[in-house]
GROMACS .gro file of C-alpha atoms in nm:
model
  270
    1UNK     CA    1   1.281   0.788   6.445
    2UNK     CA    2   0.899   0.777   6.416
    3UNK     CA    3   0.671   0.963   6.672
    4UNK     CA    4   0.302   0.887   6.688
    5UNK     CA    5   0.066   1.175   6.758
    6UNK     CA    6  -0.288   1.090   6.868
    7UNK     CA    7  -0.602   1.272   6.725
    8UNK     CA    8  -0.658   1.414   7.070
    9UNK     CA    9  -0.302   1.554   7.073
   10UNK     CA   10  -0.350   1.709   6.724
   11UNK     CA   11  -0.674   1.880   6.829
   12UNK     CA   12  -0.498   2.022   7.134
   13UNK     CA   13  -0.231   2.157   6.915
   14UNK     CA   14  -0.481   2.329   6.690
   15UNK     CA   15  -0.667   2.485   6.981
   16UNK     CA   16  -0.345   2.611   7.124
   17UNK     CA   17  -0.241   2.775   6.800
   18UNK     CA   18  -0.576   2.909   6.695
   19UNK     CA   19  -0.587   3.225   6.909
   20UNK     CA   20  -0.245   3.335   6.775
   21UNK     CA   21  -0.358   3.277   6.422
   22UNK     CA   22  -0.671   3.483   6.451
   23UNK     CA   23  -0.489   3.759   6.631
   24UNK     CA   24  -0.285   3.819   6.312
   25UNK     CA   25  -0.598   3.891   6.123
   26UNK     CA   26  -0.771   4.104   6.391
   27UNK     CA   27  -0.516   4.393   6.385
   28UNK     CA   28  -0.759   4.680   6.410
   29UNK     CA   29  -0.597   5.018   6.444
   30UNK     CA   30  -0.668   5.185   6.768
   31UNK     CA   31  -0.613   5.567   6.797
   32UNK     CA   32  -0.541   5.708   7.151
   33UNK     CA   33  -0.792   5.971   7.258
   34UNK     CA   34  -0.687   6.330   7.246
   35UNK     CA   35  -0.597   6.604   7.001
   36UNK     CA   36  -0.436   6.515   6.667
   37UNK     CA   37  -0.302   6.754   6.400
   38UNK     CA   38  -0.435   6.651   6.057
   39UNK     CA   39  -0.198   6.752   5.778
   40UNK     CA   40  -0.311   6.739   5.413
   41UNK     CA   41  -0.009   6.706   5.183
   42UNK     CA   42  -0.099   6.902   4.876
   43UNK     CA   43   0.122   6.966   4.573
   44UNK     CA   44   0.180   7.325   4.694
   45UNK     CA   45   0.247   7.247   5.056
   46UNK     CA   46   0.100   7.111   5.382
   47UNK     CA   47  -0.245   7.227   5.502
   48UNK     CA   48  -0.313   7.161   5.875
   49UNK     CA   49  -0.641   7.105   6.064
   50UNK     CA   50  -0.731   6.959   6.406
   51UNK     CA   51  -0.903   6.631   6.488
   52UNK     CA   52  -1.023   6.528   6.838
   53UNK     CA   53  -1.050   6.159   6.916
   54UNK     CA   54  -1.295   6.081   7.200
   55UNK     CA   55  -1.299   5.702   7.152
   56UNK     CA   56  -1.287   5.469   6.850
   57UNK     CA   57  -1.649   5.568   6.738
   58UNK     CA   58  -1.634   5.939   6.808
   59UNK     CA   59  -1.408   6.160   6.598
   60UNK     CA   60  -1.444   6.536   6.558
   61UNK     CA   61  -1.314   6.806   6.319
   62UNK     CA   62  -1.232   7.111   6.525
   63UNK     CA   63  -1.303   7.445   6.368
   64UNK     CA   64  -1.264   7.721   6.619
   65UNK     CA   65  -1.543   7.668   6.863
   66UNK     CA   66  -1.730   7.429   6.641
   67UNK     CA   67  -1.695   7.049   6.670
   68UNK     CA   68  -1.814   6.869   6.365
   69UNK     CA   69  -1.859   6.501   6.415
   70UNK     CA   70  -1.714   6.264   6.157
   71UNK     CA   71  -1.900   5.937   6.087
   72UNK     CA   72  -1.692   5.616   6.115
   73UNK     CA   73  -1.802   5.395   5.832
   74UNK     CA   74  -1.875   5.023   5.899
   75UNK     CA   75  -1.615   4.775   5.761
   76UNK     CA   76  -1.759   4.443   5.879
   77UNK     CA   77  -1.723   4.299   5.530
   78UNK     CA   78  -1.377   4.434   5.467
   79UNK     CA   79  -1.047   4.270   5.560
   80UNK     CA   80  -0.891   4.601   5.653
   81UNK     CA   81  -0.753   4.756   5.972
   82UNK     CA   82  -0.797   5.113   5.839
   83UNK     CA   83  -1.034   5.369   5.993
   84UNK     CA   84  -1.271   5.546   5.745
   85UNK     CA   85  -1.422   5.874   5.837
   86UNK     CA   86  -1.701   6.034   5.636
   87UNK     CA   87  -1.659   6.416   5.617
   88UNK     CA   88  -2.011   6.514   5.740
   89UNK     CA   89  -2.205   6.700   5.471
   90UNK     CA   90  -1.942   6.652   5.193
   91UNK     CA   91  -1.879   6.366   4.960
   92UNK     CA   92  -1.535   6.299   5.085
   93UNK     CA   93  -1.353   6.063   5.331
   94UNK     CA   94  -1.038   6.044   5.539
   95UNK     CA   95  -0.892   5.695   5.528
   96UNK     CA   96  -0.644   5.639   5.808
   97UNK     CA   97  -0.432   5.338   5.719
   98UNK     CA   98  -0.123   5.298   5.933
   99UNK     CA   99  -0.026   5.401   6.285
  100UNK     CA  100   0.344   5.418   6.379
  101UNK     CA  101   0.518   5.620   6.655
  102UNK     CA  102   0.214   5.828   6.724
  103UNK     CA  103   0.178   5.922   6.358
  104UNK     CA  104  -0.101   5.804   6.126
  105UNK     CA  105  -0.062   5.800   5.748
  106UNK     CA  106  -0.347   5.773   5.503
  107UNK     CA  107  -0.540   5.946   5.231
  108UNK     CA  108  -0.808   6.220   5.182
  109UNK     CA  109  -1.057   6.107   4.913
  110UNK     CA  110  -1.258   6.379   4.739
  111UNK     CA  111  -1.533   6.196   4.566
  112UNK     CA  112  -1.695   6.512   4.442
  113UNK     CA  113  -1.423   6.521   4.179
  114UNK     CA  114  -1.404   6.311   3.860
  115UNK     CA  115  -1.182   6.125   3.868
  116UNK     CA  116  -1.175   6.093   4.250
  117UNK     CA  117  -0.887   6.285   4.403
  118UNK     CA  118  -0.661   6.089   4.643
  119UNK     CA  119  -0.443   6.321   4.852
  120UNK     CA  120  -0.193   6.189   5.107
  121UNK     CA  121  -0.238   6.292   5.469
  122UNK     CA  122  -0.086   6.241   5.812
  123UNK     CA  123  -0.207   6.278   6.168
  124UNK     CA  124   0.016   6.353   6.461
  125UNK     CA  125  -0.090   6.276   6.821
  126UNK     CA  126  -0.088   6.525   7.095
  127UNK     CA  127  -0.094   6.837   6.877
  128UNK     CA  128  -0.363   7.095   6.939
  129UNK     CA  129  -0.226   7.371   6.721
  130UNK     CA  130  -0.192   7.410   6.343
  131UNK     CA  131   0.172   7.506   6.333
  132UNK     CA  132   0.494   7.430   6.526
  133UNK     CA  133   0.781   7.658   6.598
  134UNK     CA  134   0.860   7.943   6.843
  135UNK     CA  135   0.641   8.249   6.832
  136UNK     CA  136   0.786   8.593   6.848
  137UNK     CA  137   0.567   8.866   7.001
  138UNK     CA  138   0.439   9.098   6.736
  139UNK     CA  139   0.360   9.465   6.732
  140UNK     CA  140   0.135   9.410   6.426
  141UNK     CA  141  -0.225   9.311   6.423
  142UNK     CA  142  -0.466   9.169   6.161
  143UNK     CA  143  -0.761   9.287   6.364
  144UNK     CA  144  -1.024   9.467   6.152
  145UNK     CA  145  -1.132   9.496   5.789
  146UNK     CA  146  -0.895   9.464   5.493
  147UNK     CA  147  -0.928   9.534   5.116
  148UNK     CA  148  -0.803   9.188   5.005
  149UNK     CA  149  -0.681   9.174   4.639
  150UNK     CA  150  -0.611   8.834   4.483
  151UNK     CA  151  -0.396   8.820   4.170
  152UNK     CA  152  -0.334   9.196   4.169
  153UNK     CA  153  -0.271   9.376   3.834
  154UNK     CA  154  -0.383   9.068   3.632
  155UNK     CA  155  -0.697   8.964   3.443
  156UNK     CA  156  -0.791   8.737   3.740
  157UNK     CA  157  -0.775   9.021   4.001
  158UNK     CA  158  -1.055   9.018   4.250
  159UNK     CA  159  -1.115   9.266   4.538
  160UNK     CA  160  -1.268   9.090   4.839
  161UNK     CA  161  -1.309   9.180   5.209
  162UNK     CA  162  -1.097   9.030   5.484
  163UNK     CA  163  -1.241   9.045   5.837
  164UNK     CA  164  -1.028   8.912   6.122
  165UNK     CA  165  -1.014   8.907   6.504
  166UNK     CA  166  -0.680   8.872   6.691
  167UNK     CA  167  -0.611   8.777   7.047
  168UNK     CA  168  -0.251   8.767   7.137
  169UNK     CA  169  -0.080   8.560   6.857
  170UNK     CA  170  -0.406   8.374   6.764
  171UNK     CA  171  -0.603   8.488   6.462
  172UNK     CA  172  -0.938   8.383   6.310
  173UNK     CA  173  -1.166   8.535   6.059
  174UNK     CA  174  -1.262   8.495   5.698
  175UNK     CA  175  -1.249   8.658   5.348
  176UNK     CA  176  -1.578   8.758   5.208
  177UNK     CA  177  -1.671   8.785   4.834
  178UNK     CA  178  -1.981   8.938   4.666
  179UNK     CA  179  -2.138   8.578   4.656
  180UNK     CA  180  -1.997   8.404   4.960
  181UNK     CA  181  -1.686   8.362   5.174
  182UNK     CA  182  -1.380   8.149   5.231
  183UNK     CA  183  -1.513   7.981   5.560
  184UNK     CA  184  -1.345   8.010   5.891
  185UNK     CA  185  -0.972   8.080   5.856
  186UNK     CA  186  -0.748   8.057   6.162
  187UNK     CA  187  -0.379   8.054   6.266
  188UNK     CA  188  -0.111   8.268   6.425
  189UNK     CA  189   0.109   8.579   6.389
  190UNK     CA  190   0.481   8.575   6.477
  191UNK     CA  191   0.674   8.897   6.448
  192UNK     CA  192   0.582   9.015   6.099
  193UNK     CA  193   0.475   8.671   5.970
  194UNK     CA  194   0.112   8.540   5.943
  195UNK     CA  195   0.022   8.171   5.886
  196UNK     CA  196  -0.351   8.082   5.844
  197UNK     CA  197  -0.529   7.779   5.724
  198UNK     CA  198  -0.874   7.612   5.672
  199UNK     CA  199  -1.000   7.263   5.605
  200UNK     CA  200  -1.370   7.173   5.618
  201UNK     CA  201  -1.381   6.844   5.427
  202UNK     CA  202  -1.378   6.981   5.078
  203UNK     CA  203  -1.200   7.317   5.089
  204UNK     CA  204  -0.842   7.327   5.207
  205UNK     CA  205  -0.579   7.597   5.179
  206UNK     CA  206  -0.303   7.778   5.370
  207UNK     CA  207  -0.214   8.150   5.380
  208UNK     CA  208   0.142   8.272   5.419
  209UNK     CA  209   0.185   8.645   5.439
  210UNK     CA  210   0.415   8.918   5.579
  211UNK     CA  211   0.341   9.268   5.697
  212UNK     CA  212   0.516   9.526   5.475
  213UNK     CA  213   0.399   9.796   5.713
  214UNK     CA  214   0.114   9.809   5.977
  215UNK     CA  215  -0.142   9.863   5.710
  216UNK     CA  216  -0.012   9.645   5.428
  217UNK     CA  217   0.004   9.273   5.393
  218UNK     CA  218   0.158   9.065   5.105
  219UNK     CA  219   0.139   8.684   5.066
  220UNK     CA  220   0.007   8.379   4.893
  221UNK     CA  221  -0.296   8.146   4.936
  222UNK     CA  222  -0.205   7.795   4.844
  223UNK     CA  223  -0.473   7.520   4.792
  224UNK     CA  224  -0.403   7.163   4.692
  225UNK     CA  225  -0.245   7.245   4.353
  226UNK     CA  226  -0.261   7.613   4.292
  227UNK     CA  227  -0.106   7.932   4.450
  228UNK     CA  228  -0.266   8.279   4.434
  229UNK     CA  229  -0.074   8.596   4.528
  230UNK     CA  230  -0.248   8.868   4.705
  231UNK     CA  231  -0.203   9.219   4.860
  232UNK     CA  232  -0.414   9.336   5.144
  233UNK     CA  233  -0.462   9.691   5.279
  234UNK     CA  234  -0.625   9.794   5.603
  235UNK     CA  235  -0.946   9.974   5.525
  236UNK     CA  236  -1.224   9.996   5.780
  237UNK     CA  237  -1.464  10.146   5.502
  238UNK     CA  238  -1.411   9.876   5.247
  239UNK     CA  239  -1.733   9.697   5.139
  240UNK     CA  240  -1.844   9.454   4.870
  241UNK     CA  241  -2.055   9.528   4.562
  242UNK     CA  242  -2.416   9.407   4.556
  243UNK     CA  243  -2.414   9.040   4.446
  244UNK     CA  244  -2.717   9.111   4.217
  245UNK     CA  245  -2.521   9.372   4.035
  246UNK     CA  246  -2.202   9.178   3.971
  247UNK     CA  247  -2.389   8.850   3.885
  248UNK     CA  248  -2.522   8.871   3.537
  249UNK     CA  249  -2.631   8.645   3.259
  250UNK     CA  250  -2.355   8.580   2.995
  251UNK     CA  251  -2.598   8.662   2.715
  252UNK     CA  252  -2.931   8.821   2.657
  253UNK     CA  253  -3.121   8.524   2.527
  254UNK     CA  254  -3.451   8.458   2.703
  255UNK     CA  255  -3.477   8.159   2.925
  256UNK     CA  256  -3.695   7.884   2.766
  257UNK     CA  257  -3.866   7.667   3.019
  258UNK     CA  258  -4.140   7.421   2.949
  259UNK     CA  259  -4.268   7.158   3.208
  260UNK     CA  260  -4.541   6.901   3.192
  261UNK     CA  261  -4.857   6.980   3.383
  262UNK     CA  262  -5.102   6.735   3.551
  263UNK     CA  263  -5.378   6.949   3.412
  264UNK     CA  264  -5.304   6.912   3.040
  265UNK     CA  265  -5.087   7.152   2.838
  266UNK     CA  266  -4.729   7.220   2.937
  267UNK     CA  267  -4.651   7.515   3.160
  268UNK     CA  268  -4.404   7.768   3.017
  269UNK     CA  269  -4.256   8.101   3.141
  270UNK     CA  270  -4.467   8.275   2.878
   0.00000   0.00000   0.00000
């Protein structure tokens, strides 16, 4: 049997179907506002951080009391539903690709590396702490100064300075070296166990440690692909050497410098 369909009817059919068709290509990911736990899945384990979503244009990396705004990159010319967040001052990005059951999956791209590093990540909604699990009240404290020895009794051994504050089970502080520090490190203590972490857009690591006694700590620092053992000893008098003393030239050859001058002859150190 043959049915005739007029051109008017054909246009009505197209107009009716068009919104449903375009909807399939306009599937932009929308993240509910609130706190999210960001987890970087490194080769040596998971490294947590915290992200706050205000709306779809305002995302923040939370580091203690500091809120660092992440710039959402424009994707007008890309057929993608992903959210790309530039990591403030660093040449790296968080690419959030899929949202399912309040969990986002994606990748952290470190563009300061050659080749570019692509590390898997996830984000879990309604999480405002680094770690899950029950916390057992502890009689130990990380408060104060510590002589922090990485890679003890090896050629790589370094003696640094750990400085931490503790309020209840919450810990924050840093590990200082003669030429810098490890940035803000924060986490928790439960019974004899300590779990700390940091992520700032380029540096990411987690610390797992246990008290051997009230003045001795033993554990590991795990970054994306490496793990360093350490021992730490409570020492309120520990200090770091002068950076100008420990930083030296590898050889005694004089520095040769010659630059063109607008006045004629080159300018040299001599």
